[in-house]
């Protein structure tokens, strides 16, 4: 995919808006960027994350619990940090602050729990066509994806649920990238759709049915054509 931004975003859902905002802004130290109203009583609190965007999604209607996705842990590089710091947010999501360069992480890393490393090697290398760093790690732009195999891992049931639920990649032309992904053997979750004048997006899934958003954001591309 031709990226409009090299940093991959990550989105979570929560029922504990205030506690989560306090944790991510105060304890993790993420600067608040903007609030997006998504309709239906849903809001997205966007935060800066080493070039990526951390998207904290909340709804006035309680979000039902669902099995965790394969997005297992967020690792955040911190220049000048002396040692790894393991944290958990109010919902129990794993967060790890690491010295810049730790495990090769310059911006952020996402630890993936996967049912089969071999399937994900094929998916990342041949379907997404991103750079392989080792047998268990791939780099998508500036983001490092770290694979841990669990043969008991079950497919994700959908995007709705608490915790880390999806990642977002920003591209220049979402329709072309979506179709090219399908042509290489990928699976779609939702076809391209336009969100007002903000973005045109689609959703695809990996071998364990984790959701990936493909986004053509007007603020980056200048057009939604």
PDB file of C-alpha atoms in Angstrom:
ATOM      1  CA  UNK A   1       0.000   0.000   0.000  1.00  0.00           C
ATOM      2  CA  UNK A   2       1.141   3.537  -0.763  1.00  0.00           C
ATOM      3  CA  UNK A   3       0.963   5.254   2.604  1.00  0.00           C
ATOM      4  CA  UNK A   4      -0.154   8.863   3.003  1.00  0.00           C
ATOM      5  CA  UNK A   5       1.306   8.752   6.518  1.00  0.00           C
ATOM      6  CA  UNK A   6       4.017   6.291   7.643  1.00  0.00           C
ATOM      7  CA  UNK A   7       2.655   5.823  11.185  1.00  0.00           C
ATOM      8  CA  UNK A   8      -0.114   3.302  11.933  1.00  0.00           C
ATOM      9  CA  UNK A   9      -2.960   4.404  14.230  1.00  0.00           C
ATOM     10  CA  UNK A  10      -4.665   2.236  16.877  1.00  0.00           C
ATOM     11  CA  UNK A  11      -8.214   2.391  18.236  1.00  0.00           C
ATOM     12  CA  UNK A  12      -9.778   1.167  21.448  1.00  0.00           C
ATOM     13  CA  UNK A  13     -13.324   1.120  22.832  1.00  0.00           C
ATOM     14  CA  UNK A  14     -14.200   1.819  26.461  1.00  0.00           C
ATOM     15  CA  UNK A  15     -17.091   2.389  28.844  1.00  0.00           C
ATOM     16  CA  UNK A  16     -14.805   4.296  31.245  1.00  0.00           C
ATOM     17  CA  UNK A  17     -14.256   7.534  29.335  1.00  0.00           C
ATOM     18  CA  UNK A  18     -13.063   9.787  32.154  1.00  0.00           C
ATOM     19  CA  UNK A  19     -10.795   7.215  33.819  1.00  0.00           C
ATOM     20  CA  UNK A  20      -9.298   6.280  30.459  1.00  0.00           C
ATOM     21  CA  UNK A  21      -8.693   9.881  29.428  1.00  0.00           C
ATOM     22  CA  UNK A  22      -6.946  10.528  32.739  1.00  0.00           C
ATOM     23  CA  UNK A  23      -4.750   7.444  32.351  1.00  0.00           C
ATOM     24  CA  UNK A  24      -3.715   8.000  28.736  1.00  0.00           C
ATOM     25  CA  UNK A  25      -3.193  11.747  29.072  1.00  0.00           C
ATOM     26  CA  UNK A  26      -1.605  11.830  32.545  1.00  0.00           C
ATOM     27  CA  UNK A  27       0.104   8.493  33.149  1.00  0.00           C
ATOM     28  CA  UNK A  28       1.089   7.684  29.550  1.00  0.00           C
ATOM     29  CA  UNK A  29       1.406  11.358  28.607  1.00  0.00           C
ATOM     30  CA  UNK A  30      -0.371  11.441  25.245  1.00  0.00           C
ATOM     31  CA  UNK A  31      -1.286  14.965  24.056  1.00  0.00           C
ATOM     32  CA  UNK A  32      -4.991  15.418  23.229  1.00  0.00           C
ATOM     33  CA  UNK A  33      -5.567  16.288  19.567  1.00  0.00           C
ATOM     34  CA  UNK A  34      -9.307  16.583  18.849  1.00  0.00           C
ATOM     35  CA  UNK A  35     -12.769  15.207  19.558  1.00  0.00           C
ATOM     36  CA  UNK A  36     -14.746  13.670  16.705  1.00  0.00           C
ATOM     37  CA  UNK A  37     -18.478  13.024  16.970  1.00  0.00           C
ATOM     38  CA  UNK A  38     -19.181   9.778  15.124  1.00  0.00           C
ATOM     39  CA  UNK A  39     -22.979   9.847  15.371  1.00  0.00           C
ATOM     40  CA  UNK A  40     -25.342   7.696  17.398  1.00  0.00           C
ATOM     41  CA  UNK A  41     -23.908   9.016  20.641  1.00  0.00           C
ATOM     42  CA  UNK A  42     -20.376   7.843  19.849  1.00  0.00           C
ATOM     43  CA  UNK A  43     -17.286  10.011  20.254  1.00  0.00           C
ATOM     44  CA  UNK A  44     -13.641   9.550  19.364  1.00  0.00           C
ATOM     45  CA  UNK A  45     -11.015  11.237  21.530  1.00  0.00           C
ATOM     46  CA  UNK A  46      -7.913  11.485  19.353  1.00  0.00           C
ATOM     47  CA  UNK A  47      -4.420  11.753  20.870  1.00  0.00           C
ATOM     48  CA  UNK A  48      -0.937  12.178  19.405  1.00  0.00           C
ATOM     49  CA  UNK A  49       1.168   9.026  19.628  1.00  0.00           C
ATOM     50  CA  UNK A  50       4.683   9.414  18.201  1.00  0.00           C
ATOM     51  CA  UNK A  51       3.256  10.315  14.795  1.00  0.00           C
ATOM     52  CA  UNK A  52       0.420   7.812  15.071  1.00  0.00           C
ATOM     53  CA  UNK A  53      -3.042   8.593  16.463  1.00  0.00           C
ATOM     54  CA  UNK A  54      -4.402   6.877  19.556  1.00  0.00           C
ATOM     55  CA  UNK A  55      -8.196   6.766  19.137  1.00  0.00           C
ATOM     56  CA  UNK A  56     -10.216   6.378  22.336  1.00  0.00           C
ATOM     57  CA  UNK A  57     -13.791   5.548  21.324  1.00  0.00           C
ATOM     58  CA  UNK A  58     -16.705   5.917  23.749  1.00  0.00           C
ATOM     59  CA  UNK A  59     -20.476   5.611  23.370  1.00  0.00           C
ATOM     60  CA  UNK A  60     -23.387   6.759  25.523  1.00  0.00           C
ATOM     61  CA  UNK A  61     -24.730   3.221  25.090  1.00  0.00           C
ATOM     62  CA  UNK A  62     -22.610   0.718  27.066  1.00  0.00           C
ATOM     63  CA  UNK A  63     -20.302  -1.384  24.916  1.00  0.00           C
ATOM     64  CA  UNK A  64     -20.725  -5.096  25.555  1.00  0.00           C
ATOM     65  CA  UNK A  65     -17.703  -7.170  26.486  1.00  0.00           C
ATOM     66  CA  UNK A  66     -16.316  -9.386  23.718  1.00  0.00           C
ATOM     67  CA  UNK A  67     -13.318 -11.713  23.423  1.00  0.00           C
ATOM     68  CA  UNK A  68     -10.044  -9.823  23.101  1.00  0.00           C
ATOM     69  CA  UNK A  69      -8.647  -9.210  19.645  1.00  0.00           C
ATOM     70  CA  UNK A  70      -5.156 -10.224  18.614  1.00  0.00           C
ATOM     71  CA  UNK A  71      -3.957  -6.671  19.305  1.00  0.00           C
ATOM     72  CA  UNK A  72      -2.371  -7.740  22.565  1.00  0.00           C
ATOM     73  CA  UNK A  73      -0.127  -4.878  23.701  1.00  0.00           C
ATOM     74  CA  UNK A  74       0.865  -1.356  22.677  1.00  0.00           C
ATOM     75  CA  UNK A  75       4.550  -0.482  23.009  1.00  0.00           C
ATOM     76  CA  UNK A  76       5.500   3.203  22.958  1.00  0.00           C
ATOM     77  CA  UNK A  77       9.060   4.423  22.410  1.00  0.00           C
ATOM     78  CA  UNK A  78      10.300   7.126  24.786  1.00  0.00           C
ATOM     79  CA  UNK A  79      13.643   8.825  24.126  1.00  0.00           C
ATOM     80  CA  UNK A  80      15.667   9.069  27.317  1.00  0.00           C
ATOM     81  CA  UNK A  81      13.712   6.389  29.155  1.00  0.00           C
ATOM     82  CA  UNK A  82      16.130   4.233  31.149  1.00  0.00           C
ATOM     83  CA  UNK A  83      14.104   1.020  31.486  1.00  0.00           C
ATOM     84  CA  UNK A  84      10.947  -0.687  30.252  1.00  0.00           C
ATOM     85  CA  UNK A  85       7.778   0.336  32.148  1.00  0.00           C
ATOM     86  CA  UNK A  86       4.818  -2.067  32.108  1.00  0.00           C
ATOM     87  CA  UNK A  87       1.389  -0.440  32.581  1.00  0.00           C
ATOM     88  CA  UNK A  88      -2.288  -1.366  32.360  1.00  0.00           C
ATOM     89  CA  UNK A  89      -5.102   1.065  31.625  1.00  0.00           C
ATOM     90  CA  UNK A  90      -8.390   1.046  33.612  1.00  0.00           C
ATOM     91  CA  UNK A  91      -9.822  -1.628  31.281  1.00  0.00           C
ATOM     92  CA  UNK A  92      -6.750  -3.845  31.678  1.00  0.00           C
ATOM     93  CA  UNK A  93      -5.220  -3.087  28.262  1.00  0.00           C
ATOM     94  CA  UNK A  94      -1.479  -3.720  28.276  1.00  0.00           C
ATOM     95  CA  UNK A  95       0.768  -0.714  27.614  1.00  0.00           C
ATOM     96  CA  UNK A  96       4.555  -0.776  27.623  1.00  0.00           C
ATOM     97  CA  UNK A  97       6.793   2.303  27.600  1.00  0.00           C
ATOM     98  CA  UNK A  98      10.187   1.378  26.156  1.00  0.00           C
ATOM     99  CA  UNK A  99      13.494   3.168  25.545  1.00  0.00           C
ATOM    100  CA  UNK A 100      13.719   4.321  21.923  1.00  0.00           C
ATOM    101  CA  UNK A 101      15.293   1.519  19.896  1.00  0.00           C
ATOM    102  CA  UNK A 102      14.202  -1.268  22.258  1.00  0.00           C
ATOM    103  CA  UNK A 103      13.330  -4.322  20.094  1.00  0.00           C
ATOM    104  CA  UNK A 104      13.824  -2.011  17.112  1.00  0.00           C
ATOM    105  CA  UNK A 105      10.892   0.240  18.092  1.00  0.00           C
ATOM    106  CA  UNK A 106      11.458   3.845  17.018  1.00  0.00           C
ATOM    107  CA  UNK A 107       7.847   5.061  17.310  1.00  0.00           C
ATOM    108  CA  UNK A 108       5.334   2.411  18.392  1.00  0.00           C
ATOM    109  CA  UNK A 109       5.102  -1.354  18.361  1.00  0.00           C
ATOM    110  CA  UNK A 110       2.029  -3.588  18.500  1.00  0.00           C
ATOM    111  CA  UNK A 111       2.385  -7.058  19.973  1.00  0.00           C
ATOM    112  CA  UNK A 112       0.112  -9.465  18.135  1.00  0.00           C
ATOM    113  CA  UNK A 113      -1.134 -12.773  19.534  1.00  0.00           C
ATOM    114  CA  UNK A 114      -1.765 -14.925  16.463  1.00  0.00           C
ATOM    115  CA  UNK A 115      -3.040 -18.441  15.826  1.00  0.00           C
ATOM    116  CA  UNK A 116      -0.320 -19.204  13.262  1.00  0.00           C
ATOM    117  CA  UNK A 117       2.898 -17.319  12.623  1.00  0.00           C
ATOM    118  CA  UNK A 118       3.155 -18.978   9.196  1.00  0.00           C
ATOM    119  CA  UNK A 119      -0.260 -17.606   8.150  1.00  0.00           C
ATOM    120  CA  UNK A 120       0.652 -14.117   9.303  1.00  0.00           C
ATOM    121  CA  UNK A 121       4.035 -14.267   7.581  1.00  0.00           C
ATOM    122  CA  UNK A 122       2.200 -14.912   4.310  1.00  0.00           C
ATOM    123  CA  UNK A 123      -0.413 -12.266   5.051  1.00  0.00           C
ATOM    124  CA  UNK A 124       2.003  -9.495   5.979  1.00  0.00           C
ATOM    125  CA  UNK A 125       4.597 -10.334   3.338  1.00  0.00           C
ATOM    126  CA  UNK A 126       2.411 -11.257   0.342  1.00  0.00           C
ATOM    127  CA  UNK A 127      -1.035  -9.731   0.938  1.00  0.00           C
ATOM    128  CA  UNK A 128      -0.263  -6.501   2.794  1.00  0.00           C
ATOM    129  CA  UNK A 129       3.225  -6.406   1.251  1.00  0.00           C
ATOM    130  CA  UNK A 130       4.998  -4.876   4.233  1.00  0.00           C
ATOM    131  CA  UNK A 131       8.613  -5.303   5.289  1.00  0.00           C
ATOM    132  CA  UNK A 132       9.672  -8.455   7.131  1.00  0.00           C
ATOM    133  CA  UNK A 133      12.252  -7.780   9.853  1.00  0.00           C
ATOM    134  CA  UNK A 134      12.500 -11.297  11.286  1.00  0.00           C
ATOM    135  CA  UNK A 135      10.455 -14.510  11.446  1.00  0.00           C
ATOM    136  CA  UNK A 136       8.222 -12.893  14.082  1.00  0.00           C
ATOM    137  CA  UNK A 137       8.321  -9.177  13.315  1.00  0.00           C
ATOM    138  CA  UNK A 138       7.221  -6.914  10.471  1.00  0.00           C
ATOM    139  CA  UNK A 139       7.505  -3.165   9.959  1.00  0.00           C
ATOM    140  CA  UNK A 140       4.616  -1.183   8.473  1.00  0.00           C
ATOM    141  CA  UNK A 141       5.888   2.333   7.944  1.00  0.00           C
ATOM    142  CA  UNK A 142       7.365   3.284  11.311  1.00  0.00           C
ATOM    143  CA  UNK A 143       5.253   0.749  13.271  1.00  0.00           C
ATOM    144  CA  UNK A 144       6.707  -2.594  14.343  1.00  0.00           C
ATOM    145  CA  UNK A 145       4.348  -5.598  14.518  1.00  0.00           C
ATOM    146  CA  UNK A 146       5.606  -8.320  16.875  1.00  0.00           C
ATOM    147  CA  UNK A 147       4.084 -11.798  16.577  1.00  0.00           C
ATOM    148  CA  UNK A 148       3.527 -14.273  19.410  1.00  0.00           C
ATOM    149  CA  UNK A 149       1.943 -17.598  18.437  1.00  0.00           C
ATOM    150  CA  UNK A 150      -0.942 -19.106  20.386  1.00  0.00           C
ATOM    151  CA  UNK A 151      -2.487 -22.078  18.517  1.00  0.00           C
ATOM    152  CA  UNK A 152      -5.565 -21.766  20.756  1.00  0.00           C
ATOM    153  CA  UNK A 153      -6.227 -18.262  19.468  1.00  0.00           C
ATOM    154  CA  UNK A 154      -9.803 -17.964  18.160  1.00  0.00           C
ATOM    155  CA  UNK A 155     -10.930 -15.574  15.394  1.00  0.00           C
ATOM    156  CA  UNK A 156     -11.978 -12.082  16.469  1.00  0.00           C
ATOM    157  CA  UNK A 157     -15.774 -11.737  16.509  1.00  0.00           C
ATOM    158  CA  UNK A 158     -15.929  -8.171  15.168  1.00  0.00           C
ATOM    159  CA  UNK A 159     -14.851  -4.598  15.754  1.00  0.00           C
ATOM    160  CA  UNK A 160     -17.262  -3.935  18.643  1.00  0.00           C
ATOM    161  CA  UNK A 161     -16.026  -4.741  22.143  1.00  0.00           C
ATOM    162  CA  UNK A 162     -13.791  -3.334  24.838  1.00  0.00           C
ATOM    163  CA  UNK A 163     -10.044  -2.892  24.452  1.00  0.00           C
ATOM    164  CA  UNK A 164      -7.811  -2.651  21.381  1.00  0.00           C
ATOM    165  CA  UNK A 165     -10.132  -3.370  18.445  1.00  0.00           C
ATOM    166  CA  UNK A 166      -8.503  -2.124  15.221  1.00  0.00           C
ATOM    167  CA  UNK A 167      -5.570  -0.391  13.591  1.00  0.00           C
ATOM    168  CA  UNK A 168      -5.694   2.248  10.860  1.00  0.00           C
ATOM    169  CA  UNK A 169      -3.440   2.806   7.877  1.00  0.00           C
ATOM    170  CA  UNK A 170      -3.619   6.104   5.962  1.00  0.00           C
ATOM    171  CA  UNK A 171      -3.432   5.834   2.154  1.00  0.00           C
ATOM    172  CA  UNK A 172      -3.793   8.113  -0.850  1.00  0.00           C
ATOM    173  CA  UNK A 173      -6.625   6.228  -2.626  1.00  0.00           C
ATOM    174  CA  UNK A 174      -8.699   3.915  -0.483  1.00  0.00           C
ATOM    175  CA  UNK A 175     -10.743   2.375  -3.311  1.00  0.00           C
ATOM    176  CA  UNK A 176      -7.682   1.369  -5.310  1.00  0.00           C
ATOM    177  CA  UNK A 177      -5.880  -0.010  -2.245  1.00  0.00           C
ATOM    178  CA  UNK A 178      -8.955  -1.932  -1.089  1.00  0.00           C
ATOM    179  CA  UNK A 179      -9.407  -3.587  -4.480  1.00  0.00           C
ATOM    180  CA  UNK A 180      -5.695  -4.397  -4.793  1.00  0.00           C
ATOM    181  CA  UNK A 181      -5.766  -5.998  -1.334  1.00  0.00           C
ATOM    182  CA  UNK A 182      -8.691  -8.222  -2.345  1.00  0.00           C
ATOM    183  CA  UNK A 183      -6.937  -9.139  -5.590  1.00  0.00           C
ATOM    184  CA  UNK A 184      -3.954 -10.395  -3.573  1.00  0.00           C
ATOM    185  CA  UNK A 185      -6.233 -12.735  -1.625  1.00  0.00           C
ATOM    186  CA  UNK A 186      -7.303 -10.534   1.296  1.00  0.00           C
ATOM    187  CA  UNK A 187     -10.707 -10.468   2.986  1.00  0.00           C
ATOM    188  CA  UNK A 188     -12.992  -7.434   3.319  1.00  0.00           C
ATOM    189  CA  UNK A 189     -15.017  -6.522   6.393  1.00  0.00           C
ATOM    190  CA  UNK A 190     -16.689  -3.357   5.027  1.00  0.00           C
ATOM    191  CA  UNK A 191     -16.521  -1.761   1.557  1.00  0.00           C
ATOM    192  CA  UNK A 192     -15.312   1.817   1.041  1.00  0.00           C
ATOM    193  CA  UNK A 193     -17.639   4.533   2.342  1.00  0.00           C
ATOM    194  CA  UNK A 194     -17.331   8.300   2.689  1.00  0.00           C
ATOM    195  CA  UNK A 195     -17.632   9.992   6.095  1.00  0.00           C
ATOM    196  CA  UNK A 196     -18.787  13.492   5.208  1.00  0.00           C
ATOM    197  CA  UNK A 197     -15.853  15.642   4.129  1.00  0.00           C
ATOM    198  CA  UNK A 198     -13.458  14.027   6.636  1.00  0.00           C
ATOM    199  CA  UNK A 199     -12.419  10.687   5.178  1.00  0.00           C
ATOM    200  CA  UNK A 200     -13.232   7.756   2.925  1.00  0.00           C
ATOM    201  CA  UNK A 201     -12.621   4.434   4.677  1.00  0.00           C
ATOM    202  CA  UNK A 202     -12.930   0.685   4.322  1.00  0.00           C
ATOM    203  CA  UNK A 203     -12.183  -2.257   6.617  1.00  0.00           C
ATOM    204  CA  UNK A 204     -10.269  -5.446   5.909  1.00  0.00           C
ATOM    205  CA  UNK A 205      -9.305  -8.376   8.146  1.00  0.00           C
ATOM    206  CA  UNK A 206      -6.193 -10.430   8.830  1.00  0.00           C
ATOM    207  CA  UNK A 207      -6.102 -14.265   9.113  1.00  0.00           C
ATOM    208  CA  UNK A 208      -7.518 -14.128  12.674  1.00  0.00           C
ATOM    209  CA  UNK A 209     -10.268 -11.682  11.659  1.00  0.00           C
ATOM    210  CA  UNK A 210      -8.683  -8.686  13.393  1.00  0.00           C
ATOM    211  CA  UNK A 211      -9.931  -5.499  11.758  1.00  0.00           C
ATOM    212  CA  UNK A 212      -7.716  -3.076   9.821  1.00  0.00           C
ATOM    213  CA  UNK A 213      -9.096   0.267   8.684  1.00  0.00           C
ATOM    214  CA  UNK A 214      -7.889   1.680   5.367  1.00  0.00           C
ATOM    215  CA  UNK A 215      -8.393   5.446   5.479  1.00  0.00           C
ATOM    216  CA  UNK A 216      -8.102   8.216   2.921  1.00  0.00           C
ATOM    217  CA  UNK A 217      -8.235  11.278   5.188  1.00  0.00           C
ATOM    218  CA  UNK A 218      -8.807  14.622   3.489  1.00  0.00           C
ATOM    219  CA  UNK A 219      -6.449  16.446   5.865  1.00  0.00           C
ATOM    220  CA  UNK A 220      -3.624  14.234   4.532  1.00  0.00           C
ATOM    221  CA  UNK A 221      -4.573  13.641   0.894  1.00  0.00           C
ATOM    222  CA  UNK A 222      -6.331  16.935   0.090  1.00  0.00           C
ATOM    223  CA  UNK A 223      -9.180  15.132  -1.666  1.00  0.00           C
ATOM    224  CA  UNK A 224     -11.617  12.270  -1.194  1.00  0.00           C
ATOM    225  CA  UNK A 225     -11.979  11.639  -4.941  1.00  0.00           C
TER     226      UNK A 225
END
